[in-house]
């Protein structure tokens, strides 16, 4: 299995621009998680889905952030408009039915200038 | 509520030294406990887990024992290697799977040759 796939691996954008991060979970997994990691705040859970339905989005920092999961094999995290404080590494993770072990993707390093 | 507290880093050791990274938790019932490891430039990956009291998780020479009486899950290794340099995260998964997993802040480990 290819593991969790994230794209792009690196994104550099200017303040005010829209950013879309993409994730393909491992086939057969029913939970999908989006995390943000910074030196200051550590690892933060932003939102997670079960069978494509958002379960808890309480970690989404503000209305500029939105996430979708249109089908079992694809999810997006969008930031619009982006701000320099959004600079971080964003991870996607998934887990298979009946398990609480999470499999992480390699992350997307976002830099907003 | 649920929480995880792990020792702050960085922790610096010489090769072949004994390692302990402390982790304590607060939770209702019997959560599952995990250690994840993050190597530079990569996502987190599961190192070991334990699902009930007195269980010992082990992998790659690392061990941790689920201690209900002290609410602890300390990570140990008898002889560390330079390749063990990474960030280590203690995590808790509540009994209710729709309650989100809780990660500690991470402990950075440096092993000197």
Coordinates of C-alpha atoms in Angstrom, one line a residue:
Chain A
X1 CA 0.0 0.0 0.0
X2 CA 1.2 3.5 -0.8
X3 CA 0.3 4.9 2.5
X4 CA -1.4 8.2 3.1
X5 CA -0.6 10.6 0.2
X6 CA -0.5 14.4 0.6
X7 CA 0.0 17.0 -2.0
X8 CA 1.7 19.3 -2.5
X9 CA 4.6 18.6 -0.2
X10 CA 5.6 22.2 -0.1
X11 CA 3.6 25.3 -0.8
X12 CA 4.7 28.9 -0.8
X13 CA 2.1 31.6 -1.3
X14 CA 1.5 35.2 -0.6
X15 CA -0.8 36.5 2.1
X16 CA -4.4 36.7 0.9
X17 CA -4.2 33.9 -1.6
X18 CA -6.3 30.7 -1.4
X19 CA -4.5 27.5 -0.5
X20 CA -5.8 24.0 -1.0
X21 CA -4.1 21.0 0.6
X22 CA -5.0 17.5 -0.6
X23 CA -5.0 14.1 1.0
X24 CA -5.7 10.6 -0.2
X25 CA -6.1 8.2 2.8
X26 CA -5.2 4.5 2.8
X27 CA -7.8 2.5 0.9
X28 CA -10.3 1.0 3.3
X29 CA -9.7 3.4 6.1
X30 CA -12.9 5.0 7.5
X31 CA -11.5 7.8 9.7
X32 CA -9.5 10.8 8.3
X33 CA -7.8 13.5 10.4
X34 CA -6.2 16.8 9.6
X35 CA -3.5 18.2 11.9
X36 CA -1.4 21.3 12.0
X37 CA 2.1 21.3 13.5
X38 CA 4.1 24.4 14.6
X39 CA 7.0 24.9 16.9
X40 CA 5.0 27.2 19.1
X41 CA 1.7 25.2 19.4
X42 CA 2.9 21.6 18.7
X43 CA 0.5 19.2 17.0
X44 CA -3.1 20.4 16.8
X45 CA -6.1 18.4 15.6
X46 CA -8.1 20.6 13.2
X47 CA -10.9 18.3 12.1
X48 CA -11.8 14.7 11.6
X49 CA -14.2 12.7 9.4
X50 CA -15.8 9.3 9.8
X51 CA -17.1 7.7 6.6
X52 CA -16.7 11.1 4.9
X53 CA -18.9 12.9 7.5
X54 CA -17.2 15.6 9.7
X55 CA -17.4 14.5 13.3
X56 CA -15.5 17.3 15.1
X57 CA -14.3 20.5 13.6
X58 CA -13.8 22.3 16.9
X59 CA -10.1 22.6 16.2
X60 CA -10.5 24.6 13.0
X61 CA -9.0 27.9 14.0
X62 CA -11.4 30.2 12.2
X63 CA -13.8 30.6 9.3
X64 CA -10.9 31.0 6.9
X65 CA -10.3 27.3 7.2
X66 CA -12.6 24.7 5.7
X67 CA -12.3 21.0 5.0
X68 CA -14.3 18.6 2.8
X69 CA -14.3 14.9 2.1
X70 CA -16.4 14.3 -1.0
X71 CA -15.6 10.6 -1.1
X72 CA -13.7 7.9 0.8
X73 CA -10.5 8.4 -1.2
X74 CA -10.1 12.2 -1.1
X75 CA -10.1 15.1 1.3
X76 CA -9.1 18.8 1.0
X77 CA -8.2 21.5 3.5
X78 CA -8.7 25.0 2.2
X79 CA -7.5 28.3 3.7
X80 CA -9.0 31.4 2.2
X81 CA -7.5 34.0 2.6
X82 CA -4.2 32.8 3.9
X83 CA -2.2 34.7 6.5
X84 CA 1.5 34.4 7.6
X85 CA 0.4 32.9 10.9
X86 CA -1.0 29.9 8.9
X87 CA 2.6 28.9 8.1
X88 CA 3.0 25.3 9.4
X89 CA 3.2 21.7 8.5
X90 CA -0.2 20.2 7.8
X91 CA -0.6 16.5 8.2
X92 CA -3.4 14.1 7.1
X93 CA -3.8 10.8 8.9
X94 CA -6.3 7.9 8.5
X95 CA -7.2 4.8 10.4
X96 CA -9.0 1.6 9.5
X97 CA -12.3 0.3 10.8
X98 CA -12.2 -0.8 14.4
X99 CA -8.7 0.5 15.1
X100 CA -7.5 3.6 16.9
X101 CA -4.0 3.6 15.3
X102 CA -3.4 6.5 13.0
X103 CA -1.3 6.4 9.8
X104 CA 0.2 9.8 9.0
X105 CA 1.1 11.2 5.6
X106 CA 4.4 13.0 5.0
X107 CA 2.8 16.4 5.5
X108 CA 2.6 19.6 3.5
X109 CA 4.9 22.4 4.5
X110 CA 3.0 25.7 4.0
X111 CA 4.7 29.0 4.0
X112 CA 2.7 32.2 3.7
X113 CA 4.7 35.4 3.0
Chain B
X1 CA -11.3 15.8 30.5
X2 CA -8.7 13.7 28.9
X3 CA -5.1 14.9 28.8
X4 CA -1.5 13.7 28.3
X5 CA 1.6 15.2 29.9
X6 CA 5.1 14.2 28.8
X7 CA 8.5 15.4 29.8
X8 CA 9.8 18.5 28.0
X9 CA 12.8 18.2 25.9
X10 CA 15.2 18.3 24.4
X11 CA 16.7 15.2 25.8
X12 CA 20.4 14.7 24.9
X13 CA 22.1 11.4 25.5
X14 CA 25.2 9.6 24.4
X15 CA 25.0 6.5 22.2
X16 CA 24.3 3.3 24.2
X17 CA 22.8 5.3 27.2
X18 CA 19.6 4.3 28.8
X19 CA 16.5 6.3 27.8
X20 CA 13.4 7.1 29.8
X21 CA 10.8 9.6 28.5
X22 CA 8.0 10.1 31.0
X23 CA 4.3 10.2 30.1
X24 CA 1.3 10.5 32.4
X25 CA -2.3 10.8 31.5
X26 CA -5.8 11.7 32.7
X27 CA -8.8 9.9 31.4
X28 CA -12.0 8.1 32.3
X29 CA -12.2 4.4 31.9
X30 CA -9.5 2.5 30.1
X31 CA -8.1 4.4 27.2
X32 CA -5.6 3.0 24.7
X33 CA -2.1 4.4 25.0
X34 CA 0.5 5.0 22.3
X35 CA 3.9 6.2 21.5
X36 CA 4.5 7.7 18.1
X37 CA 7.8 8.8 16.7
X38 CA 8.5 11.5 14.1
X39 CA 11.8 11.5 12.3
X40 CA 13.0 14.7 10.7
X41 CA 11.0 15.7 7.7
X42 CA 8.4 12.9 8.1
X43 CA 5.0 12.3 9.5
X44 CA 4.4 10.6 12.8
X45 CA 4.5 6.8 12.8
X46 CA 3.2 4.4 15.5
X47 CA 6.1 3.1 17.6
X48 CA 4.1 1.0 20.1
X49 CA 0.8 0.7 21.9
X50 CA -1.0 -0.8 24.9
X51 CA -4.7 -1.3 25.3
X52 CA -5.2 -2.4 28.9
X53 CA -3.6 -2.1 32.3
X54 CA -0.3 -3.9 32.7
X55 CA 0.1 -4.5 29.0
X56 CA 3.6 -3.9 27.7
X57 CA 4.0 -2.5 24.2
X58 CA 7.4 -3.0 22.5
X59 CA 9.1 -2.3 19.2
X60 CA 12.6 -1.6 17.9
X61 CA 14.0 -2.1 21.4
X62 CA 11.6 0.4 22.9
X63 CA 9.2 -0.6 25.7
X64 CA 6.3 1.0 27.6
X65 CA 4.1 -0.5 30.3
X66 CA 0.5 0.7 30.9
X67 CA 0.3 1.5 34.6
X68 CA -3.2 2.2 35.7
X69 CA -2.3 2.8 39.3
X70 CA 0.1 5.6 38.4
X71 CA -1.6 6.6 35.2
X72 CA 1.7 6.4 33.4
X73 CA 3.1 5.0 30.1
X74 CA 6.8 5.8 30.3
X75 CA 8.9 5.0 27.2
X76 CA 12.2 3.2 27.8
X77 CA 15.1 1.8 25.8
X78 CA 18.1 0.1 27.2
X79 CA 20.7 1.3 24.7
X80 CA 20.0 4.2 22.3
X81 CA 21.5 4.7 18.9
X82 CA 22.1 7.8 16.9
X83 CA 19.3 6.7 14.6
X84 CA 16.8 7.1 17.5
X85 CA 17.2 10.8 17.3
X86 CA 13.6 12.0 16.7
X87 CA 10.6 13.6 18.4
X88 CA 8.5 11.2 20.5
X89 CA 4.8 11.7 21.2
X90 CA 2.8 10.0 23.9
X91 CA -0.9 9.7 22.9
X92 CA -4.2 8.6 24.4
X93 CA -7.2 7.2 22.6
X94 CA -10.4 7.4 24.7
X95 CA -12.8 4.4 25.0
X96 CA -15.4 6.2 22.9
X97 CA -13.9 6.2 19.4
X98 CA -15.7 9.3 18.4
X99 CA -13.8 11.2 21.1
X100 CA -10.6 12.5 19.6
X101 CA -7.2 11.1 20.3
X102 CA -5.0 13.3 22.5
X103 CA -1.3 13.8 21.8
X104 CA 1.3 15.1 24.2
X105 CA 3.5 18.0 23.2
X106 CA 6.3 15.8 22.0
X107 CA 9.9 15.3 23.4
X108 CA 12.8 15.9 21.1
X109 CA 15.6 13.3 21.6
X110 CA 19.2 13.9 20.4
X111 CA 21.7 11.0 20.5
X112 CA 25.3 11.9 20.3
X113 CA 27.8 9.5 18.8

